[in-house]
Amino acid sequence: MKSPVHVAVTGAAGQIGYSLLFRIASGQLLGPDQPVILRLIEIEPGMKALEGVVMELQDCAFPLLKGIVPTSDLAEGFDSASWALLVGSVPRKAGMERGDLLGINGKIFTAQGKAIQDNAASDIRTLVVGNPCNTNCLIAMNNAPDVPKDRWFAMTRLDENRAKTQLALKAGVDVDSVKKLAIWGNHSSTMYPNYFDATIGGDPVPSVITDGAWFADSFIPTVQQRGAAIIKARGLSSAASAANAAIDTVRSLTTPTAEDDFFSVAVHSNGEYGIEPGLIYSFPMRSDGSTSSVVEGLAIGDFSSEKIKATEAELLEEKSLVSDLLP
């Protein structure tokens, strides 16, 4: 039996956390032979609800779950963690400007970054799910300067999954036949689902779906606005699909990528494709099972270039709004 891996989850009693924890405990995050200890972090008002979540986890009798640490203390929560899933964040409310949201969440992720640096295991890797996830990740990363920058990720896999599904529905195929669909940039309404490099059944998407106007008029707006559409439909933001995308992201980062595919996650830019170094930007990625890297050498046409630069501009604006939180 392997030694247990400590997995820290913030916002553990929230909707996404509730959808996520049971899948981690069952082995879907790190594999069916990897024991885990869950370190569940909540704000003080959420601790009563978290108590109930802990009871349910216990009642599932998961063989791989070797311990549960519920806490509102960041130092205790991130102690010995090899994976940190930063799910909890303050949602945007009516009348709130983007800068207001960034400022509120910025303080939260400043504290979490410092706690990760001071308490997590030496092999810590962090996936930020709580929105605005790219810039929240940027803040946490900059407040943990001793943690290598290639250990920080922000989730755009939900956008990738949404985009693959839209292509599959349009083409009338199973979703697993869609490959190489990458999300570029920010997890926001400016994200760019680049269908030019994607394939369906091994063939380029534009040769399978020949309705060129559909991509600009329907596909891209649907993917960009899918979160808002779900809120309008169910009165609540995406939860189960977000949790599923977090699982998918970690699996992709820890499993060798198939030769005919890549995946999406936002990472620290080193200037790939001319993107401003230092931003947390989503690229097409590949993994060898232990380290991941940006897929380079893709041909970027004028249409894609315009979209890629537009989402970069938004991230630069967000960075300027939180500059006081970046040591």
Tab-separated table of C-alpha atoms in Angstrom, residues 98 131-136 154-156 159 183-192 224 266 280-282 307-308 310-316 318:
chain	number	residue	atom	x	y	z
A	98	ARG	CA	-14.736	43.156	-11.587
A	131	ASN	CA	-12.971	32.530	-9.945
A	132	PRO	CA	-11.510	34.678	-11.337
A	133	CYS	CA	-9.182	31.688	-11.292
A	134	ASN	CA	-6.342	32.923	-13.527
A	135	THR	CA	-5.685	36.044	-11.492
A	136	ASN	CA	-6.441	34.349	-8.167
A	154	ALA	CA	-5.753	27.573	-13.032
A	155	MET	CA	-8.668	25.577	-14.392
A	156	THR	CA	-9.874	26.010	-17.956
A	159	ASP	CA	-14.339	25.336	-20.934
A	183	ILE	CA	-8.706	26.885	-24.516
A	184	TRP	CA	-6.450	29.922	-24.771
A	185	GLY	CA	-6.235	32.706	-22.210
A	186	ASN	CA	-8.534	33.650	-19.372
A	187	HIS	CA	-11.361	31.631	-17.829
A	188	SER	CA	-13.840	34.363	-18.683
A	189	SER	CA	-16.041	35.507	-21.538
A	190	THR	CA	-12.874	36.354	-23.518
A	191	MET	CA	-11.506	32.799	-23.528
A	192	TYR	CA	-10.771	31.383	-26.964
A	224	GLN	CA	-17.821	31.708	-23.626
A	266	ALA	CA	-3.702	27.904	-17.369
A	280	ILE	CA	-1.358	32.767	-15.715
A	281	TYR	CA	-2.554	31.962	-19.217
A	282	SER	CA	-4.275	28.891	-20.645
A	307	LYS	CA	-8.716	36.233	-30.069
A	308	ILE	CA	-5.551	35.129	-28.251
A	310	ALA	CA	-7.785	39.938	-26.672
A	311	THR	CA	-7.909	37.498	-23.770
A	312	GLU	CA	-4.292	38.337	-22.917
A	313	ALA	CA	-5.273	42.020	-22.743
A	314	GLU	CA	-7.978	41.193	-20.204
A	315	LEU	CA	-5.487	39.292	-18.055
A	316	LEU	CA	-3.069	42.224	-18.189
A	318	GLU	CA	-6.718	42.153	-14.163
